[in-house]
Every structure is written in C-alpha cells, then in structure tokens.
Short mmCIF file of C-alpha atoms and ligand atoms in Angstrom, two decimals:
data_model
loop_
_atom_site.label_atom_id
_atom_site.label_comp_id
_atom_site.label_asym_id
_atom_site.label_seq_id
_atom_site.Cartn_x
_atom_site.Cartn_y
_atom_site.Cartn_z
CA UNK I 661 0.00 0.00 0.00
CA UNK I 662 1.18 3.49 -0.71
CA UNK I 663 1.20 5.51 2.46
CA UNK I 664 2.17 8.80 0.87
CA UNK I 665 -1.20 9.46 -0.68
CA UNK I 666 -3.08 12.40 0.63
CA UNK I 667 -6.54 13.57 -0.24
CA UNK I 668 -4.94 16.65 -1.72
CA UNK I 669 -2.89 14.53 -4.10
CA UNK I 670 -5.99 12.92 -5.35
CA UNK I 671 -8.39 15.83 -5.48
CA UNK I 672 -8.31 18.81 -7.76
CA UNK I 673 -9.21 16.53 -10.58
CA UNK I 674 -11.80 18.82 -12.00
CA UNK I 675 -9.04 21.20 -12.92
CA UNK I 676 -7.22 18.71 -15.05
CA UNK I 677 -5.89 20.37 -18.15
CA UNK I 678 -5.30 18.28 -21.17
CA UNK I 679 -4.73 18.91 -24.81
CA UNK I 680 -5.97 15.49 -25.64
CA UNK I 681 -8.97 15.12 -27.87
CA UNK I 682 -12.36 14.97 -26.26
CA UNK I 683 -14.29 11.74 -26.47
CA UNK I 684 -15.97 11.51 -29.85
CA UNK I 685 -17.15 14.34 -32.03
CA UNK I 686 -19.89 16.79 -31.14
CA UNK I 687 -22.66 15.06 -33.10
CA UNK I 688 -21.88 11.74 -31.51
CA UNK I 689 -21.76 13.37 -28.11
CA UNK I 690 -25.13 15.08 -28.51
CA UNK I 691 -26.66 11.73 -29.46
CA UNK I 692 -25.05 9.81 -26.61
CA UNK I 693 -25.78 12.43 -23.97
CA UNK I 694 -29.38 13.23 -24.80
CA UNK I 695 -30.94 10.94 -22.18
CA UNK I 696 -28.46 12.09 -19.55
CA UNK I 697 -29.15 15.79 -20.04
CA UNK I 698 -32.86 15.06 -19.81
CA UNK I 699 -32.43 12.88 -16.69
CA UNK I 700 -30.81 15.49 -14.41
CA UNK I 701 -30.82 13.24 -11.34
CA UNK I 702 -28.86 10.05 -10.69
CA UNK I 703 -27.82 7.80 -7.80
CA UNK I 704 -24.17 7.26 -6.91
CA UNK I 705 -23.36 4.14 -4.87
CA UNK I 706 -20.15 3.59 -2.93
CA UNK I 707 -19.92 0.03 -1.76
CA UNK I 708 -16.93 -2.14 -0.98
CA UNK I 709 -14.87 -3.68 1.80
CA UNK I 710 -14.80 -0.36 3.64
CA UNK I 711 -18.52 -0.88 4.19
CA UNK I 712 -17.60 -3.71 6.57
CA UNK I 713 -15.64 -1.31 8.77
CA UNK I 714 -18.17 1.51 8.42
CA UNK I 715 -15.68 4.33 8.84
CA UNK I 716 -15.60 5.97 5.39
CA UNK I 717 -14.28 4.63 2.09
CA UNK I 718 -10.83 6.09 2.76
CA UNK I 719 -10.42 4.21 6.04
CA UNK I 720 -7.56 2.06 4.70
CA UNK I 721 -5.51 5.12 3.82
CA UNK I 722 -6.55 7.33 6.68
CA UNK I 723 -5.99 4.77 9.41
CA UNK I 724 -2.88 3.48 7.65
CA UNK I 725 -4.17 -0.11 7.53
CA UNK I 726 -1.61 -2.39 5.86
CA UNK I 727 -2.76 -4.50 2.90
CA UNK I 728 -2.26 -7.72 4.85
CA UNK I 729 -4.59 -6.50 7.58
CA UNK I 730 -7.18 -5.06 5.21
CA UNK I 731 -7.36 -7.98 2.76
CA UNK I 732 -9.23 -10.41 5.09
CA UNK I 733 -12.22 -8.07 4.92
CA UNK I 734 -12.82 -9.66 1.53
CA UNK I 735 -13.91 -12.82 3.35
CA UNK I 736 -16.26 -10.88 5.60
CA UNK I 737 -17.98 -8.98 2.82
CA UNK I 738 -20.98 -11.28 2.29
CA UNK I 739 -23.99 -9.24 1.20
CA UNK I 740 -27.54 -10.53 1.29
CA UNK I 741 -28.97 -11.64 -2.07
CA UNK I 742 -29.65 -8.87 -4.59
CA UNK I 743 -29.68 -5.87 -2.22
CA UNK I 744 -29.38 -3.68 -5.32
CA UNK I 745 -33.03 -4.30 -6.03
CA UNK I 746 -33.78 -2.07 -3.05
CA UNK I 747 -31.33 0.56 -4.24
CA UNK I 748 -32.79 0.64 -7.72
CA UNK I 749 -36.34 0.81 -6.40
CA UNK I 750 -35.36 3.67 -4.11
CA UNK I 751 -33.57 5.50 -6.93
CA UNK I 752 -36.64 5.18 -9.10
CA UNK I 753 -38.92 6.31 -6.30
CA UNK I 754 -36.65 9.33 -5.76
CA UNK I 755 -37.09 10.34 -9.39
CA UNK I 756 -33.57 9.36 -10.42
CA UNK I 757 -32.98 8.04 -13.91
CA UNK I 758 -29.57 6.42 -13.68
CA UNK I 759 -27.22 4.78 -11.23
CA UNK I 760 -23.44 4.69 -10.98
CA UNK I 761 -21.88 2.07 -8.69
CA UNK I 762 -18.27 1.58 -7.61
CA UNK I 763 -17.02 -1.52 -9.40
CA UNK I 764 -13.65 -0.98 -7.73
CA UNK I 765 -12.79 1.81 -5.32
CA UNK I 766 -9.30 2.89 -4.30
CA UNK I 767 -9.00 -0.10 -1.94
CA UNK I 768 -8.64 -2.29 -5.06
CA UNK I 769 -11.37 -4.81 -4.30
CA UNK I 770 -13.48 -5.62 -7.36
CA UNK I 771 -17.19 -6.24 -7.07
CA UNK I 772 -17.19 -7.93 -10.47
CA UNK I 773 -15.82 -11.14 -11.88
CA UNK I 774 -12.29 -10.34 -12.98
CA UNK I 775 -9.92 -12.82 -14.52
CA UNK I 776 -7.12 -10.42 -13.68
CA UNK I 777 -7.25 -10.74 -9.90
CA UNK I 778 -8.56 -13.01 -7.19
CA UNK I 779 -9.34 -9.92 -5.08
CA UNK I 780 -12.88 -9.82 -6.38
CA UNK I 781 -16.29 -10.69 -4.97
CA UNK I 782 -16.88 -13.98 -6.85
CA UNK I 783 -13.59 -15.39 -5.54
CA UNK I 784 -13.96 -14.12 -1.97
CA UNK I 785 -16.61 -14.21 0.77
CA UNK I 786 -19.49 -13.07 -1.41
CA UNK I 787 -18.88 -15.91 -3.88
CA UNK I 788 -20.86 -14.14 -6.58
CA UNK I 789 -20.67 -11.35 -9.13
CA UNK I 790 -22.16 -8.29 -7.47
CA UNK I 791 -21.89 -6.15 -10.59
CA UNK I 792 -24.04 -8.66 -12.44
CA UNK I 793 -26.68 -8.40 -9.73
CA UNK I 794 -26.43 -4.64 -9.82
CA UNK I 795 -26.84 -4.42 -13.59
CA UNK I 796 -29.87 -6.71 -13.50
CA UNK I 797 -31.46 -4.71 -10.69
CA UNK I 798 -30.93 -1.35 -12.35
CA UNK I 799 -32.32 -2.58 -15.64
CA UNK I 800 -35.32 -4.14 -13.87
CA UNK I 801 -36.36 -0.62 -12.81
CA UNK I 802 -35.80 0.79 -16.28
CA UNK I 803 -32.88 2.94 -15.16
CA UNK I 804 -29.60 3.55 -16.96
CA UNK I 805 -26.51 1.64 -15.83
CA UNK I 806 -23.29 3.36 -14.81
CA UNK I 807 -19.97 1.95 -13.63
CA UNK I 808 -17.53 3.87 -11.44
CA UNK I 809 -14.00 2.52 -11.62
CA UNK I 810 -11.12 3.97 -9.64
CA UNK I 811 -7.89 3.96 -11.60
CA UNK I 812 -5.91 4.43 -8.39
CA UNK I 813 -5.38 1.19 -6.51
CA UNK I 814 -3.98 0.81 -2.99
CA UNK I 815 -3.93 -2.98 -3.19
CA UNK I 816 -2.22 -3.67 -6.49
CA UNK I 817 1.56 -3.94 -5.98
CA UNK I 818 2.18 -1.67 -8.98
CA UNK I 819 -0.48 0.88 -8.03
CA UNK I 820 2.02 3.37 -6.61
CA UNK I 821 5.36 2.30 -8.02
CA UNK I 822 4.02 2.61 -11.56
CA UNK I 823 4.87 6.28 -11.29
CA UNK I 824 8.62 5.71 -11.45
CA UNK I 825 9.00 2.15 -12.69
CA UNK I 826 8.18 1.62 -16.35
CA UNK I 827 7.76 -2.15 -16.08
CA UNK I 828 5.33 -1.59 -13.20
CA UNK I 829 3.47 1.05 -15.19
CA UNK I 830 3.11 -1.33 -18.12
CA UNK I 831 1.67 -4.07 -15.90
CA UNK I 832 -0.62 -1.74 -14.01
CA UNK I 833 -1.99 0.05 -17.08
CA UNK I 834 -2.62 -3.31 -18.74
CA UNK I 835 -4.40 -4.42 -15.56
CA UNK I 836 -6.69 -1.38 -15.43
CA UNK I 837 -7.38 -1.34 -19.18
CA UNK I 838 -8.05 -5.05 -18.92
CA UNK I 839 -10.56 -4.53 -16.12
CA UNK I 840 -12.35 -1.82 -18.05
CA UNK I 841 -12.50 -4.22 -20.96
CA UNK I 842 -14.05 -6.86 -18.71
CA UNK I 843 -16.60 -4.40 -17.35
CA UNK I 844 -17.65 -3.34 -20.82
CA UNK I 845 -17.87 -6.81 -22.33
CA UNK I 846 -19.44 -8.91 -19.57
CA UNK I 847 -22.66 -7.06 -18.78
CA UNK I 848 -24.29 -5.90 -22.01
CA UNK I 849 -25.00 -2.26 -22.72
CA UNK I 850 -23.47 0.14 -20.21
CA UNK I 851 -24.56 3.78 -20.24
CA UNK I 852 -21.95 5.60 -18.15
CA UNK I 853 -18.30 4.95 -17.35
CA UNK I 854 -17.18 7.07 -14.41
CA UNK I 855 -13.42 7.00 -13.97
CA UNK I 856 -11.97 8.17 -10.68
CA UNK I 857 -8.60 9.21 -9.26
CA UNK I 858 -5.87 8.86 -11.91
CA UNK I 859 -3.07 9.28 -9.37
CA UNK I 860 -0.14 8.79 -9.87
CA UNK I 861 -0.08 8.86 -13.67
CA UNK I 862 -0.83 11.52 -16.26
CA UNK I 863 -2.93 10.95 -19.37
CA UNK I 864 0.07 9.71 -21.31
CA UNK I 865 0.98 7.32 -18.51
CA UNK I 866 -2.54 5.97 -18.39
CA UNK I 867 -2.74 5.80 -22.17
CA UNK I 868 -6.06 7.49 -21.69
CA UNK I 869 -6.73 8.12 -25.34
CA UNK I 870 -6.29 4.44 -26.04
CA UNK I 871 -8.48 3.73 -23.01
CA UNK I 872 -11.34 5.90 -24.30
CA UNK I 873 -10.94 4.50 -27.78
CA UNK I 874 -11.35 1.00 -26.44
CA UNK I 875 -14.36 2.10 -24.39
CA UNK I 876 -16.14 3.64 -27.38
CA UNK I 877 -15.17 0.68 -29.55
CA UNK I 878 -16.87 -1.68 -27.09
CA UNK I 879 -19.80 0.58 -26.17
CA UNK I 880 -20.59 3.10 -28.92
CA UNK I 881 -23.40 4.77 -26.95
CA UNK I 882 -21.60 5.12 -23.65
CA UNK I 883 -20.63 8.43 -22.03
CA UNK I 884 -17.44 8.90 -20.01
CA UNK I 885 -16.34 11.47 -17.45
CA UNK I 886 -13.11 13.46 -17.24
CA UNK I 887 -11.20 11.67 -14.52
CA UNK I 888 -8.81 9.71 -16.71
CA UNK I 889 -7.27 13.12 -17.33
CA UNK I 890 -9.05 13.67 -20.65
CA UNK I 891 -12.04 16.03 -20.91
CA UNK I 892 -14.44 13.18 -21.70
CA UNK I 893 -18.12 13.92 -22.17
CA UNK I 894 -18.77 15.65 -18.86
CA UNK I 895 -16.89 17.16 -15.96
CA UNK I 896 -17.36 16.20 -12.33
CA UNK I 897 -17.43 18.98 -9.73
CA UNK I 898 -17.33 17.21 -6.40
CA UNK I 899 -19.27 18.23 -3.29
CA UNK I 900 -20.10 21.54 -4.92
CA UNK I 901 -22.34 22.91 -7.64
CA UNK I 902 -20.36 24.73 -10.21
CA UNK I 903 -21.37 24.96 -13.85
CA UNK I 904 -18.60 24.10 -16.29
CA UNK I 905 -18.20 26.62 -19.07
CA UNK I 906 -19.15 25.24 -22.46
CA UNK I 907 -19.19 21.64 -21.30
CA UNK I 908 -21.61 19.21 -19.74
CA UNK I 909 -21.20 18.70 -16.00
CA UNK I 910 -22.49 16.65 -13.14
CA UNK I 911 -22.17 17.67 -9.50
CA UNK I 912 -21.62 14.60 -7.34
CA UNK I 913 -22.43 14.85 -3.67
CA UNK I 914 -22.62 12.78 -0.52
CA UNK I 915 -25.79 12.51 1.56
CA UNK I 916 -23.80 12.98 4.79
CA UNK I 917 -20.05 13.64 4.73
CA UNK I 918 -18.95 10.21 3.50
CA UNK I 919 -19.28 8.34 0.21
CA UNK I 920 -18.85 4.89 1.68
CA UNK I 921 -20.87 3.68 4.68
CA UNK I 922 -19.86 5.52 7.82
CA UNK I 923 -21.88 4.36 10.80
CA UNK I 924 -21.24 7.44 12.94
CA UNK I 925 -21.54 10.13 10.27
CA UNK I 926 -24.78 11.89 11.06
CA UNK I 927 -24.26 15.00 8.94
CA UNK I 928 -27.31 14.20 6.82
CA UNK I 929 -28.60 16.65 4.26
CA UNK I 930 -32.25 17.46 4.63
CA UNK I 931 -34.68 16.60 1.82
CA UNK I 932 -35.02 20.35 1.32
CA UNK I 933 -31.28 20.74 0.75
CA UNK I 934 -31.35 17.86 -1.72
CA UNK I 935 -34.24 19.36 -3.68
CA UNK I 936 -32.61 22.79 -3.66
CA UNK I 937 -29.35 21.32 -4.93
CA UNK I 938 -31.16 19.47 -7.68
CA UNK I 939 -32.94 22.66 -8.69
CA UNK I 940 -29.66 24.60 -8.68
CA UNK I 941 -28.04 22.00 -10.93
CA UNK I 942 -31.00 21.93 -13.30
CA UNK I 943 -31.12 25.72 -13.49
CA UNK I 944 -27.55 25.79 -14.74
CA UNK I 945 -27.87 22.88 -17.13
CA UNK I 946 -26.11 20.32 -14.96
CA UNK I 947 -26.89 16.96 -13.42
CA UNK I 948 -26.95 15.94 -9.77
CA UNK I 949 -25.40 12.59 -8.85
CA UNK I 950 -26.40 11.92 -5.29
CA UNK I 951 -24.76 9.23 -3.21
CA UNK I 952 -25.77 6.39 -0.96
CA UNK I 953 -23.27 4.30 1.01
CA UNK I 954 -24.88 0.90 1.68
CA UNK I 955 -23.82 -1.24 4.62
CA UNK I 956 -21.78 -4.37 4.02
CA UNK I 957 -24.91 -6.53 3.80
CA UNK I 958 -26.22 -4.20 1.11
CA UNK I 959 -28.94 -2.56 3.17
CA UNK I 960 -29.28 1.19 2.85
CA UNK I 961 -28.91 3.28 6.03
CA UNK I 962 -32.37 4.19 7.30
CA UNK I 963 -31.64 7.94 7.16
CA UNK I 964 -30.77 7.68 3.48
CA UNK I 965 -34.02 5.85 2.76
CA UNK I 966 -35.99 8.48 4.65
CA UNK I 967 -34.35 11.39 2.85
CA UNK I 968 -34.67 9.90 -0.62
CA UNK I 969 -38.26 8.87 0.03
CA UNK I 970 -39.16 12.46 0.91
CA UNK I 971 -37.34 13.72 -2.17
CA UNK I 972 -39.24 11.16 -4.24
CA UNK I 973 -42.58 12.32 -2.90
CA UNK I 974 -41.70 15.84 -3.97
CA UNK I 975 -40.53 14.54 -7.34
CA UNK I 976 -43.86 12.72 -7.84
CA UNK I 977 -45.50 16.12 -7.94
CA UNK I 978 -42.74 18.30 -9.32
CA UNK I 979 -40.26 16.27 -11.40
CA UNK I 980 -41.47 17.93 -14.57
CA UNK I 981 -40.11 21.26 -13.36
CA UNK I 982 -36.62 19.81 -13.19
CA UNK I 983 -36.34 16.98 -15.66
CA UNK I 984 -35.57 18.20 -19.15
CA UNK I 985 -35.20 21.77 -17.89
CA UNK I 986 -33.43 24.35 -20.03
CA UNK I 987 -30.71 26.63 -18.74
CA UNK I 988 -32.29 29.48 -16.78
CA UNK I 989 -30.61 32.78 -16.05
CA UNK I 990 -33.07 33.91 -13.40
CA UNK I 991 -31.38 33.32 -10.08
CA UNK I 992 -31.83 36.11 -7.56
CA UNK I 993 -33.91 35.46 -4.49
CA UNK I 994 -33.44 34.86 -0.81
CA UNK I 995 -36.18 32.31 -0.69
CA UNK I 996 -36.59 30.83 -4.17
CA UNK I 997 -34.67 28.81 -6.71
CA UNK I 998 -35.61 28.79 -10.39
CA UNK I 999 -35.82 26.49 -13.36
CA UNK I 1000 -37.11 27.07 -16.87
CA UNK I 1001 -38.62 24.80 -19.44
CA UNK I 1002 -39.33 26.44 -22.77
CA UNK I 1003 -41.54 29.42 -22.05
CA UNK I 1004 -42.39 28.53 -18.50
CA UNK I 1005 -40.43 29.85 -15.53
CA UNK I 1006 -40.68 27.76 -12.36
CA UNK I 1007 -40.23 29.56 -9.08
CA UNK I 1008 -39.14 27.04 -6.43
CA UNK I 1009 -39.98 28.59 -3.07
CA UNK I 1010 -37.96 26.87 -0.35
CA UNK I 1011 -38.52 29.37 2.49
CA UNK I 1012 -42.20 30.13 2.25
CA UNK I 1013 -42.71 33.83 3.02
CA UNK I 1014 -46.48 33.64 3.50
CA UNK I 1015 -49.25 35.16 1.46
CA UNK I 1016 -47.07 37.04 -0.99
CA UNK I 1017 -44.15 35.82 -3.05
CA UNK I 1018 -42.19 38.44 -4.96
CA UNK I 1019 -39.76 37.96 -7.80
CA UNK I 1020 -37.76 41.01 -8.82
CA UNK I 1021 -36.02 41.72 -12.07
CA UNK I 1022 -38.33 39.92 -14.47
CA UNK I 1023 -38.83 42.08 -17.48
CA UNK I 1024 -40.86 39.39 -19.16
CA UNK I 1025 -44.57 40.02 -19.10
CA UNK I 1026 -46.26 37.32 -17.06
CA UNK I 1027 -49.53 36.09 -18.51
CA UNK I 1028 -50.49 33.48 -15.96
CA UNK I 1029 -49.33 32.06 -12.66
CA UNK I 1030 -50.27 28.85 -10.91
CA UNK I 1031 -49.21 26.56 -8.12
CA UNK I 1032 -47.55 23.83 -10.11
CA UNK I 1033 -48.42 20.77 -8.02
CA UNK I 1034 -52.14 21.50 -7.69
CA UNK I 1035 -52.53 23.48 -10.91
CA UNK I 1036 -54.39 26.10 -8.93
CA UNK I 1037 -54.19 29.57 -10.55
CA UNK I 1038 -52.81 32.30 -8.32
CA UNK I 1039 -53.22 36.07 -8.48
CA UNK I 1040 -50.37 38.32 -9.38
CA UNK I 1041 -49.55 41.87 -10.29
CA UNK I 1042 -46.59 43.07 -12.25
CA UNK I 1043 -44.92 46.40 -12.73
CA UNK I 1044 -41.51 47.42 -14.03
CA UNK I 1045 -39.91 46.35 -10.81
CA UNK I 1046 -41.39 43.07 -9.76
CA UNK I 1047 -43.92 40.31 -10.05
CA UNK I 1048 -46.00 40.03 -6.90
CA UNK I 1049 -47.87 36.78 -6.43
CA UNK I 1050 -50.60 37.40 -3.90
CA UNK I 1051 -53.38 35.69 -1.99
CA UNK I 1052 -51.26 32.64 -1.27
CA UNK I 1053 -51.80 30.45 1.80
CA UNK I 1054 -49.95 31.44 4.95
CA UNK I 1055 -48.29 28.03 5.12
CA UNK I 1056 -46.38 26.48 2.24
CA UNK I 1057 -48.78 24.46 0.10
CA UNK I 1058 -46.07 21.95 -0.85
CA UNK I 1059 -43.04 20.59 0.92
CA UNK I 1060 -40.11 20.88 1.13
CA UNK I 1061 -40.36 23.31 -1.81
CA UNK I 1062 -43.42 24.87 -3.44
CA UNK I 1063 -43.28 25.47 -7.16
CA UNK I 1064 -45.09 28.36 -8.81
CA UNK I 1065 -45.21 28.30 -12.60
CA UNK I 1066 -45.13 31.62 -14.45
CA UNK I 1067 -46.02 31.68 -18.11
CA UNK I 1068 -45.62 34.54 -20.54
CA UNK I 1069 -48.13 35.20 -23.32
CA UNK I 1070 -48.08 32.21 -25.61
CA UNK I 1071 -47.08 34.24 -28.61
CA UNK I 1072 -44.02 35.85 -27.12
CA UNK I 1073 -41.02 34.10 -28.55
CA UNK I 1074 -38.38 33.42 -27.65
CA UNK I 1075 -38.80 32.27 -24.11
CA UNK I 1076 -38.15 34.84 -21.43
CA UNK I 1077 -35.99 37.11 -23.53
CA UNK I 1078 -36.88 40.68 -22.84
CA UNK I 1079 -35.40 44.13 -22.99
CA UNK I 1080 -33.76 45.61 -19.97
CA UNK I 1081 -36.06 47.44 -17.62
CA UNK I 1082 -35.62 50.08 -14.94
CA UNK I 1083 -35.48 47.16 -12.55
CA UNK I 1084 -32.12 46.25 -13.88
CA UNK I 1085 -30.81 49.75 -13.35
CA UNK I 1086 -32.24 49.86 -9.87
CA UNK I 1087 -30.86 46.47 -8.94
CA UNK I 1088 -27.74 46.01 -10.98
CA UNK I 1089 -27.16 42.59 -9.50
CA UNK I 1090 -30.73 41.42 -9.97
CA UNK I 1091 -31.52 38.81 -12.55
CA UNK I 1092 -31.80 39.84 -16.13
CA UNK I 1093 -33.63 37.53 -18.41
CA UNK I 1094 -31.36 36.69 -21.25
CA UNK I 1095 -31.53 33.81 -23.69
CA UNK I 1096 -31.20 30.51 -21.94
C1 LIG M 939 -13.04 11.36 -4.43
C2 LIG M 939 -12.79 10.40 -3.30
C3 LIG M 939 -13.60 9.20 -3.39
C4 LIG M 939 -14.95 9.31 -4.02
C5 LIG M 939 -15.00 10.28 -5.15
C6 LIG M 939 -16.38 10.56 -5.67
O1 LIG M 939 -12.29 11.08 -5.53
O2 LIG M 939 -11.47 10.01 -3.25
O3 LIG M 939 -13.62 8.51 -2.21
O4 LIG M 939 -15.19 8.07 -4.56
O5 LIG M 939 -14.38 11.43 -4.81
O6 LIG M 939 -16.35 11.60 -6.59
#
C-alpha cells in the first residue's frame, strides 16, 4: 500500500488540463448524452470492503491499515442476495434516472468477476458477481446503468510504483485497461463509465486516449467522465455545484459527509437541501449525482431511505419542473430557486414567506401564474420592478419546496428574452432575463 497518498494529491481533478482530444465528435456526443441531459438526477453508490468497517471509504488510507490487515475483509464482505433491487427501487422512487456504482474503489477490491485478480467478490466471501446483480437490478427498474472505476489502486503492488518504474506502469496500465475491458464486455449495454482518481499517472501514462478509444469501440453509446485526465463527455465537480463553461457537467455529492458507509456520520442533508441542490443543478444545465453508502450486507442506512423517500414524494409532484429543464438565467432570491422549461419559468420557493411571493427583475410580461403541483391559478400583479404573487396560503402548500409556474403570453417568442427594464438599473445585480 502506498502511504504517501493524501486527499490533496488525489483531489483537484476537476481542474485537469489536457490537450488530448475529447471523447468523440460533437454530433456523436449530442446523441449519446441526450438521455443524460434530460435525466438530471442520478444515484451514486459507494460500496466495498470499507462498508464492513463503516468508517468511510478512505479508512484504509486514513488509518494506515496495511494491505495484509485489510485484505481479510474480503472474506467478511458477504452481502444478502440482490440488495441492489432495493437501491434501484429507491432510486426510481426518488425520481432518479440512472445509477453509478463503484465496481472498484481505491481499496482495489473488485465487485465484479475479474480474470485479472482473485481480489474480487466472486472469488472471496461473497462468492458471486455483485456487478451482475447490480446491472440486472438497475435494468429491472428501467434505469440507466453506470460503472464507477477507480484507476488508483492501494492494493495492487504496482499501483504506486508505476509512477517511477516503467515495467510496473506497463503491468498496471494493462491491468486497469483489462478490467475496463471486462466491465464493458461482460454485462451488455453500459450507459456511463465514471473513472476516478488517476493518481499517480498523467494521461500519457494511463494511455487514456487508447483507453477511451477501447471504451467507445466496445460501447458506442456510452458516455465517459473526465477523470482519466481527458475532458471526456462531462466534468465532475465534487461536493459543490459549479457549472462548467461550455461543457456538460455533473455535481456529485454525498448525503452525509462520507461516500462509503460511515456508521457514525450523522451529517445528513435534509430533503429540502437535496431538492434545492437538484434545482440549482438543473437551473444551470447540470446533473446531480447523489450518493448512498450501503452497509456491508447491502442494506441502505435508514436515514438515506428516509431522505430519498421524501425527495421522491416531492418529485412525484414536481419532477417535470426539473427533468428536461433548459438553462435558466433567473437566479436572484433569498427564498426561491428557479428552473425554466421552454416558455415557463418555475419559481421554487424553499422558504415560504407567507401570502405574498415576490420575484424582482423579471422584465418578461407574465400572462399566468399557478401553483404547479395542484394546478391552482394564483393572483399576481406586475410592474416594471417586480412580479407580486398574492393571496397565497400562509403556510407552504407543498413541501419541502413549493413550485409556482409563471407563463408569458403564448405568442411571445423566444422564451423569457426581454429588454432591460428600470429594474435592472435599480438592482444592478438582480436577474436579467437573457436567452437561456
Ligand atoms: C473522491 C474520493 C472518493 C470518491 C469520489 C467521488 O475522488 O477520493 O472517495 O469516490 O471522490 O467523486
């Protein structure tokens, strides 16, 4: 095991600069990414031997556990049959459209059947191919299938020395390419390949162009991220929402502070925070990949189930305001988020102010306003400065976020593009409606 790794070494990946060609040409990318852009919301799953210890997926590194002491966990990792059915059902209930599971995390243990190592679930305690079960479960719910694969490996003897030893690099790169080949040939059509931590090699060292070429050769419809040090199809801001300029992006986030199961981590996000984050991603044209860290037996922590169930209930009523949303430039409010779909602007009120909701800076003429979930029309007035929605109930009609839909006159194309108004001069930082 390499003991010199630090989180800092391994983070900062989003900033990877590379002159290498992006994956595929633009037309191919638009075709491959269409479903993903529409989907907006996916489930990330971190599951591995660290789940047995329940102290975060970096426990091996952060507690300095030697390989020889960590390895026996592979015998103890014996999940109940098909726990992924529960995950996939929960993802679907939460309004998610795709799932991305760790096939191998940094610890090196493979959940799939690999001919290249015996450190894999079928040859250890589990005695079966957990990736196969996962793929079947995801497909059974009609969701898209994603594989996360960490390039970094704390278990493989060449995982660290490959940096300075060419023979080790050759072996290790062949090993990782070989595993990716296995993942993309053993389980039918795969929709997303999510590389992680390329430490300690650069794109040349990883032969990343060759890697992507192989991936697209095996799976012509797949999309790949940017963590093999090439731009890929989408970038991956982590634990933060930050739109990438001119490129697709997906914010990935934990539900508490850990990706892998951490029994004592109680820093849970509220359903409201999750919905607000999803809305923020959708407003800026991004996706939200939200994580669960199942226990070693495969069961999902009760808090995670509770949170995602509440999010799902909200999505049952409001998914249409997020899914397939267009980029929306309206963004100024202390109590609302915003999304836009075509001509309709959705005001997502997360701190309900009472009978009146006000949106400033809209120069678009509003023709009609309604509570989205119930379809109930609501009164409003509009002047140069603001839209005032009035006569609302004192308590929020929907939870954790109430959506109000504002529509302009049908014949006003294009959507929400209007001249500057005095509002803009009065509030220079207020939102200006510009083409989405
Ligand atoms: C970081 C962490 C890792 C996690 C990943 C998810 O790279 O090292 O534990 O899997 O982020 O994006």
